Amino acid sequence: TPLEFPVTLDLSPYCDEGSGAIYHLYSVIIHNGTVNSGHYYIYIRPHLQSYIPGSGRENEWFCANDETVMRCDRSDMENEGRRGAYCLYYIRDDCVAEVLGPVAADAADSAKDYPDLPPGWENRTKREGVHIPKEVTALGND
């Protein structure tokens, strides 16, 4: 049975008035395989502009599958999601700009405000030799 899920989720009938009950689909994790094994990949809408009606980007999604990141549209995400959505992530409407907006250049300095982070977290990619493919870094460049 195909899974149906909304891109905009309105929970206002179940919440107190004015509680911010509108949510927008941010990402869909897809699982292909069986209960014992398989493969996961994600459809994601990482740009703030893609949440603004009339921006020309509201249909823009990306599919990240291992090292491959491809631009796609909403219908691609919905078709794959109907067949194998494993987890849906939503962002509350009044938090979209905060979650997806620009990050301050001094954001690393704010780490001292979060004592639960492990020491040296900002050097993790260098220390562990993590390689981020160009396609992934390009997601944040516009």
mmCIF file with all atom_site columns, C-alpha atoms in Angstrom:
data_model
loop_
_atom_site.group_PDB
_atom_site.id
_atom_site.type_symbol
_atom_site.label_atom_id
_atom_site.label_alt_id
_atom_site.label_comp_id
_atom_site.label_asym_id
_atom_site.label_entity_id
_atom_site.label_seq_id
_atom_site.pdbx_PDB_ins_code
_atom_site.Cartn_x
_atom_site.Cartn_y
_atom_site.Cartn_z
_atom_site.occupancy
_atom_site.B_iso_or_equiv
_atom_site.pdbx_formal_charge
_atom_site.auth_seq_id
_atom_site.auth_comp_id
_atom_site.auth_asym_id
_atom_site.auth_atom_id
_atom_site.pdbx_PDB_model_num
ATOM 1   C CA . THR A 1 1   ? 0.000  0.000  0.000  1.00 0.00 ? 1   THR A CA 1
ATOM 2   C CA . PRO A 1 2   ? 1.501  3.371  -0.978 1.00 0.00 ? 2   PRO A CA 1
ATOM 3   C CA . LEU A 1 3   ? 2.212  5.736  1.903  1.00 0.00 ? 3   LEU A CA 1
ATOM 4   C CA . GLU A 1 4   ? 0.590  9.151  1.610  1.00 0.00 ? 4   GLU A CA 1
ATOM 5   C CA . PHE A 1 5   ? 2.049  12.058 3.569  1.00 0.00 ? 5   PHE A CA 1
ATOM 6   C CA . PRO A 1 6   ? 1.509  15.812 3.367  1.00 0.00 ? 6   PRO A CA 1
ATOM 7   C CA . VAL A 1 7   ? 4.192  18.328 2.416  1.00 0.00 ? 7   VAL A CA 1
ATOM 8   C CA . THR A 1 8   ? 2.412  20.813 4.699  1.00 0.00 ? 8   THR A CA 1
ATOM 9   C CA . LEU A 1 9   ? 1.079  19.283 7.887  1.00 0.00 ? 9   LEU A CA 1
ATOM 10  C CA . ASP A 1 10  ? -1.659 21.177 9.718  1.00 0.00 ? 10  ASP A CA 1
ATOM 11  C CA . LEU A 1 11  ? -2.016 20.020 13.307 1.00 0.00 ? 11  LEU A CA 1
ATOM 12  C CA . SER A 1 12  ? -4.156 22.979 14.402 1.00 0.00 ? 12  SER A CA 1
ATOM 13  C CA . PRO A 1 13  ? -7.256 20.803 14.990 1.00 0.00 ? 13  PRO A CA 1
ATOM 14  C CA . TYR A 1 14  ? -5.250 19.002 17.687 1.00 0.00 ? 14  TYR A CA 1
ATOM 15  C CA . CYS A 1 15  ? -3.469 21.986 19.289 1.00 0.00 ? 15  CYS A CA 1
ATOM 16  C CA . ASP A 1 16  ? -4.264 25.068 21.313 1.00 0.00 ? 16  ASP A CA 1
ATOM 17  C CA . GLU A 1 17  ? -5.035 28.123 19.216 1.00 0.00 ? 17  GLU A CA 1
ATOM 18  C CA . GLY A 1 18  ? -1.922 30.099 18.268 1.00 0.00 ? 18  GLY A CA 1
ATOM 19  C CA . SER A 1 19  ? 0.474  27.304 19.213 1.00 0.00 ? 19  SER A CA 1
ATOM 20  C CA . GLY A 1 20  ? 2.255  27.147 15.836 1.00 0.00 ? 20  GLY A CA 1
ATOM 21  C CA . ALA A 1 21  ? 0.687  24.006 14.474 1.00 0.00 ? 21  ALA A CA 1
ATOM 22  C CA . ILE A 1 22  ? 1.702  24.228 10.794 1.00 0.00 ? 22  ILE A CA 1
ATOM 23  C CA . TYR A 1 23  ? 4.703  22.107 9.770  1.00 0.00 ? 23  TYR A CA 1
ATOM 24  C CA . HIS A 1 24  ? 6.582  21.796 6.468  1.00 0.00 ? 24  HIS A CA 1
ATOM 25  C CA . LEU A 1 25  ? 8.226  18.626 5.245  1.00 0.00 ? 25  LEU A CA 1
ATOM 26  C CA . TYR A 1 26  ? 12.004 19.043 5.445  1.00 0.00 ? 26  TYR A CA 1
ATOM 27  C CA . SER A 1 27  ? 13.265 15.573 4.602  1.00 0.00 ? 27  SER A CA 1
ATOM 28  C CA . VAL A 1 28  ? 12.229 12.010 3.887  1.00 0.00 ? 28  VAL A CA 1
ATOM 29  C CA . ILE A 1 29  ? 14.484 9.098  4.713  1.00 0.00 ? 29  ILE A CA 1
ATOM 30  C CA . ILE A 1 30  ? 13.929 6.178  2.354  1.00 0.00 ? 30  ILE A CA 1
ATOM 31  C CA . HIS A 1 31  ? 14.743 2.535  3.079  1.00 0.00 ? 31  HIS A CA 1
ATOM 32  C CA . ASN A 1 32  ? 15.128 -0.040 0.326  1.00 0.00 ? 32  ASN A CA 1
ATOM 33  C CA . GLY A 1 33  ? 15.548 -3.622 1.388  1.00 0.00 ? 33  GLY A CA 1
ATOM 34  C CA . THR A 1 34  ? 14.289 -5.951 4.070  1.00 0.00 ? 34  THR A CA 1
ATOM 35  C CA . VAL A 1 35  ? 13.993 -5.839 7.839  1.00 0.00 ? 35  VAL A CA 1
ATOM 36  C CA . ASN A 1 36  ? 17.409 -7.517 8.088  1.00 0.00 ? 36  ASN A CA 1
ATOM 37  C CA . SER A 1 37  ? 19.320 -5.480 5.531  1.00 0.00 ? 37  SER A CA 1
ATOM 38  C CA . GLY A 1 38  ? 18.970 -2.644 3.097  1.00 0.00 ? 38  GLY A CA 1
ATOM 39  C CA . HIS A 1 39  ? 20.062 0.800  2.079  1.00 0.00 ? 39  HIS A CA 1
ATOM 40  C CA . TYR A 1 40  ? 19.035 4.257  3.293  1.00 0.00 ? 40  TYR A CA 1
ATOM 41  C CA . TYR A 1 41  ? 19.057 7.545  1.412  1.00 0.00 ? 41  TYR A CA 1
ATOM 42  C CA . ILE A 1 42  ? 17.386 10.900 1.874  1.00 0.00 ? 42  ILE A CA 1
ATOM 43  C CA . TYR A 1 43  ? 15.341 13.494 0.047  1.00 0.00 ? 43  TYR A CA 1
ATOM 44  C CA . ILE A 1 44  ? 15.909 16.902 1.585  1.00 0.00 ? 44  ILE A CA 1
ATOM 45  C CA . ARG A 1 45  ? 14.827 20.493 1.072  1.00 0.00 ? 45  ARG A CA 1
ATOM 46  C CA . PRO A 1 46  ? 17.765 22.441 2.555  1.00 0.00 ? 46  PRO A CA 1
ATOM 47  C CA . HIS A 1 47  ? 17.218 25.945 1.140  1.00 0.00 ? 47  HIS A CA 1
ATOM 48  C CA . LEU A 1 48  ? 15.143 28.553 2.923  1.00 0.00 ? 48  LEU A CA 1
ATOM 49  C CA . GLN A 1 49  ? 13.844 29.832 -0.435 1.00 0.00 ? 49  GLN A CA 1
ATOM 50  C CA . SER A 1 50  ? 12.203 26.478 -1.166 1.00 0.00 ? 50  SER A CA 1
ATOM 51  C CA . TYR A 1 51  ? 9.723  27.154 1.673  1.00 0.00 ? 51  TYR A CA 1
ATOM 52  C CA . ILE A 1 52  ? 8.648  30.571 0.344  1.00 0.00 ? 52  ILE A CA 1
ATOM 53  C CA . PRO A 1 53  ? 5.598  30.422 -1.952 1.00 0.00 ? 53  PRO A CA 1
ATOM 54  C CA . GLY A 1 54  ? 6.265  32.156 -5.254 1.00 0.00 ? 54  GLY A CA 1
ATOM 55  C CA . SER A 1 55  ? 10.063 32.005 -4.856 1.00 0.00 ? 55  SER A CA 1
ATOM 56  C CA . GLY A 1 56  ? 10.422 29.754 -7.893 1.00 0.00 ? 56  GLY A CA 1
ATOM 57  C CA . ARG A 1 57  ? 12.228 27.209 -5.725 1.00 0.00 ? 57  ARG A CA 1
ATOM 58  C CA . GLU A 1 58  ? 9.326  25.761 -3.740 1.00 0.00 ? 58  GLU A CA 1
ATOM 59  C CA . ASN A 1 59  ? 9.467  22.562 -5.787 1.00 0.00 ? 59  ASN A CA 1
ATOM 60  C CA . GLU A 1 60  ? 13.234 22.102 -5.304 1.00 0.00 ? 60  GLU A CA 1
ATOM 61  C CA . TRP A 1 61  ? 14.477 19.028 -3.470 1.00 0.00 ? 61  TRP A CA 1
ATOM 62  C CA . PHE A 1 62  ? 17.766 17.120 -3.358 1.00 0.00 ? 62  PHE A CA 1
ATOM 63  C CA . CYS A 1 63  ? 18.389 13.390 -3.156 1.00 0.00 ? 63  CYS A CA 1
ATOM 64  C CA . ALA A 1 64  ? 21.500 12.380 -1.220 1.00 0.00 ? 64  ALA A CA 1
ATOM 65  C CA . ASN A 1 65  ? 22.434 8.753  -1.815 1.00 0.00 ? 65  ASN A CA 1
ATOM 66  C CA . ASP A 1 66  ? 25.896 7.904  -0.502 1.00 0.00 ? 66  ASP A CA 1
ATOM 67  C CA . GLU A 1 67  ? 28.311 10.215 -2.344 1.00 0.00 ? 67  GLU A CA 1
ATOM 68  C CA . THR A 1 68  ? 25.789 11.276 -4.979 1.00 0.00 ? 68  THR A CA 1
ATOM 69  C CA . VAL A 1 69  ? 23.669 14.382 -4.452 1.00 0.00 ? 69  VAL A CA 1
ATOM 70  C CA . MET A 1 70  ? 21.210 15.247 -7.208 1.00 0.00 ? 70  MET A CA 1
ATOM 71  C CA . ARG A 1 71  ? 18.738 18.058 -7.624 1.00 0.00 ? 71  ARG A CA 1
ATOM 72  C CA . CYS A 1 72  ? 15.198 16.744 -8.037 1.00 0.00 ? 72  CYS A CA 1
ATOM 73  C CA . ASP A 1 73  ? 11.647 17.941 -7.636 1.00 0.00 ? 73  ASP A CA 1
ATOM 74  C CA . ARG A 1 74  ? 8.768  17.273 -5.323 1.00 0.00 ? 74  ARG A CA 1
ATOM 75  C CA . SER A 1 75  ? 7.249  14.559 -7.524 1.00 0.00 ? 75  SER A CA 1
ATOM 76  C CA . ASP A 1 76  ? 10.496 12.536 -7.353 1.00 0.00 ? 76  ASP A CA 1
ATOM 77  C CA . MET A 1 77  ? 10.449 12.747 -3.556 1.00 0.00 ? 77  MET A CA 1
ATOM 78  C CA . GLU A 1 78  ? 6.764  11.844 -3.347 1.00 0.00 ? 78  GLU A CA 1
ATOM 79  C CA . ASN A 1 79  ? 7.065  8.870  -5.715 1.00 0.00 ? 79  ASN A CA 1
ATOM 80  C CA . GLU A 1 80  ? 10.011 7.385  -3.834 1.00 0.00 ? 80  GLU A CA 1
ATOM 81  C CA . GLY A 1 81  ? 8.471  8.231  -0.475 1.00 0.00 ? 81  GLY A CA 1
ATOM 82  C CA . ARG A 1 82  ? 5.244  6.415  -1.258 1.00 0.00 ? 82  ARG A CA 1
ATOM 83  C CA . ARG A 1 83  ? 7.224  3.241  -1.849 1.00 0.00 ? 83  ARG A CA 1
ATOM 84  C CA . GLY A 1 84  ? 9.671  3.324  1.024  1.00 0.00 ? 84  GLY A CA 1
ATOM 85  C CA . ALA A 1 85  ? 9.502  6.300  3.407  1.00 0.00 ? 85  ALA A CA 1
ATOM 86  C CA . TYR A 1 86  ? 11.115 5.278  6.670  1.00 0.00 ? 86  TYR A CA 1
ATOM 87  C CA . CYS A 1 87  ? 11.095 8.570  8.532  1.00 0.00 ? 87  CYS A CA 1
ATOM 88  C CA . LEU A 1 88  ? 9.591  12.006 7.822  1.00 0.00 ? 88  LEU A CA 1
ATOM 89  C CA . TYR A 1 89  ? 11.079 15.188 9.293  1.00 0.00 ? 89  TYR A CA 1
ATOM 90  C CA . TYR A 1 90  ? 9.034  18.370 9.520  1.00 0.00 ? 90  TYR A CA 1
ATOM 91  C CA . ILE A 1 91  ? 9.957  21.936 10.538 1.00 0.00 ? 91  ILE A CA 1
ATOM 92  C CA . ARG A 1 92  ? 7.412  24.100 12.324 1.00 0.00 ? 92  ARG A CA 1
ATOM 93  C CA . ASP A 1 93  ? 6.348  27.039 10.133 1.00 0.00 ? 93  ASP A CA 1
ATOM 94  C CA . ASP A 1 94  ? 7.460  29.731 12.562 1.00 0.00 ? 94  ASP A CA 1
ATOM 95  C CA . CYS A 1 95  ? 10.928 28.122 12.875 1.00 0.00 ? 95  CYS A CA 1
ATOM 96  C CA . VAL A 1 96  ? 11.830 27.652 9.193  1.00 0.00 ? 96  VAL A CA 1
ATOM 97  C CA . ALA A 1 97  ? 13.862 30.875 8.905  1.00 0.00 ? 97  ALA A CA 1
ATOM 98  C CA . GLU A 1 98  ? 15.691 30.180 12.153 1.00 0.00 ? 98  GLU A CA 1
ATOM 99  C CA . VAL A 1 99  ? 16.512 26.572 11.253 1.00 0.00 ? 99  VAL A CA 1
ATOM 100 C CA . LEU A 1 100 ? 17.464 27.148 7.604  1.00 0.00 ? 100 LEU A CA 1
ATOM 101 C CA . GLY A 1 101 ? 18.634 30.770 7.689  1.00 0.00 ? 101 GLY A CA 1
ATOM 102 C CA . PRO A 1 102 ? 22.235 31.935 7.486  1.00 0.00 ? 102 PRO A CA 1
ATOM 103 C CA . VAL A 1 103 ? 24.694 30.781 10.131 1.00 0.00 ? 103 VAL A CA 1
ATOM 104 C CA . ALA A 1 104 ? 26.773 33.480 11.784 1.00 0.00 ? 104 ALA A CA 1
ATOM 105 C CA . ALA A 1 105 ? 30.466 33.441 10.940 1.00 0.00 ? 105 ALA A CA 1
ATOM 106 C CA . ASP A 1 106 ? 31.285 33.178 14.626 1.00 0.00 ? 106 ASP A CA 1
ATOM 107 C CA . ALA A 1 107 ? 28.976 30.182 15.183 1.00 0.00 ? 107 ALA A CA 1
ATOM 108 C CA . ALA A 1 108 ? 31.929 28.042 16.273 1.00 0.00 ? 108 ALA A CA 1
ATOM 109 C CA . ASP A 1 109 ? 32.543 30.491 19.114 1.00 0.00 ? 109 ASP A CA 1
ATOM 110 C CA . SER A 1 110 ? 29.066 29.740 20.439 1.00 0.00 ? 110 SER A CA 1
ATOM 111 C CA . ALA A 1 111 ? 30.169 26.151 21.150 1.00 0.00 ? 111 ALA A CA 1
ATOM 112 C CA . LYS A 1 112 ? 31.223 27.277 24.608 1.00 0.00 ? 112 LYS A CA 1
ATOM 113 C CA . ASP A 1 113 ? 27.509 27.809 25.291 1.00 0.00 ? 113 ASP A CA 1
ATOM 114 C CA . TYR A 1 114 ? 26.955 24.072 24.808 1.00 0.00 ? 114 TYR A CA 1
ATOM 115 C CA . PRO A 1 115 ? 29.025 22.231 27.405 1.00 0.00 ? 115 PRO A CA 1
ATOM 116 C CA . ASP A 1 116 ? 27.615 18.837 26.382 1.00 0.00 ? 116 ASP A CA 1
ATOM 117 C CA . LEU A 1 117 ? 29.470 18.889 23.055 1.00 0.00 ? 117 LEU A CA 1
ATOM 118 C CA . PRO A 1 118 ? 32.573 16.719 23.056 1.00 0.00 ? 118 PRO A CA 1
ATOM 119 C CA . PRO A 1 119 ? 35.908 18.536 23.249 1.00 0.00 ? 119 PRO A CA 1
ATOM 120 C CA . GLY A 1 120 ? 37.377 19.403 19.862 1.00 0.00 ? 120 GLY A CA 1
ATOM 121 C CA . TRP A 1 121 ? 34.136 18.836 17.956 1.00 0.00 ? 121 TRP A CA 1
ATOM 122 C CA . GLU A 1 122 ? 34.964 21.594 15.481 1.00 0.00 ? 122 GLU A CA 1
ATOM 123 C CA . ASN A 1 123 ? 38.079 19.707 14.316 1.00 0.00 ? 123 ASN A CA 1
ATOM 124 C CA . ARG A 1 124 ? 36.272 16.405 13.901 1.00 0.00 ? 124 ARG A CA 1
ATOM 125 C CA . THR A 1 125 ? 36.274 16.294 10.110 1.00 0.00 ? 125 THR A CA 1
ATOM 126 C CA . LYS A 1 126 ? 40.019 16.979 9.968  1.00 0.00 ? 126 LYS A CA 1
ATOM 127 C CA . ARG A 1 127 ? 40.864 14.543 12.782 1.00 0.00 ? 127 ARG A CA 1
ATOM 128 C CA . GLU A 1 128 ? 38.726 11.697 11.399 1.00 0.00 ? 128 GLU A CA 1
ATOM 129 C CA . GLY A 1 129 ? 39.668 12.321 7.798  1.00 0.00 ? 129 GLY A CA 1
ATOM 130 C CA . VAL A 1 130 ? 36.054 12.783 6.756  1.00 0.00 ? 130 VAL A CA 1
ATOM 131 C CA . HIS A 1 131 ? 35.701 13.722 3.100  1.00 0.00 ? 131 HIS A CA 1
ATOM 132 C CA . ILE A 1 132 ? 32.684 15.795 2.062  1.00 0.00 ? 132 ILE A CA 1
ATOM 133 C CA . PRO A 1 133 ? 32.032 15.453 -1.685 1.00 0.00 ? 133 PRO A CA 1
ATOM 134 C CA . LYS A 1 134 ? 31.802 18.681 -3.707 1.00 0.00 ? 134 LYS A CA 1
ATOM 135 C CA . GLU A 1 135 ? 28.164 17.938 -4.505 1.00 0.00 ? 135 GLU A CA 1
ATOM 136 C CA . VAL A 1 136 ? 27.317 18.057 -0.810 1.00 0.00 ? 136 VAL A CA 1
ATOM 137 C CA . THR A 1 137 ? 29.167 21.275 -0.090 1.00 0.00 ? 137 THR A CA 1
ATOM 138 C CA . ALA A 1 138 ? 27.441 22.869 -3.091 1.00 0.00 ? 138 ALA A CA 1
ATOM 139 C CA . LEU A 1 139 ? 24.068 22.554 -1.356 1.00 0.00 ? 139 LEU A CA 1
ATOM 140 C CA . GLY A 1 140 ? 24.892 25.414 0.972  1.00 0.00 ? 140 GLY A CA 1
ATOM 141 C CA . ASN A 1 141 ? 26.456 27.748 -1.579 1.00 0.00 ? 141 ASN A CA 1
ATOM 142 C CA . ASP A 1 142 ? 23.364 29.590 -2.770 1.00 0.00 ? 142 ASP A CA 1
#
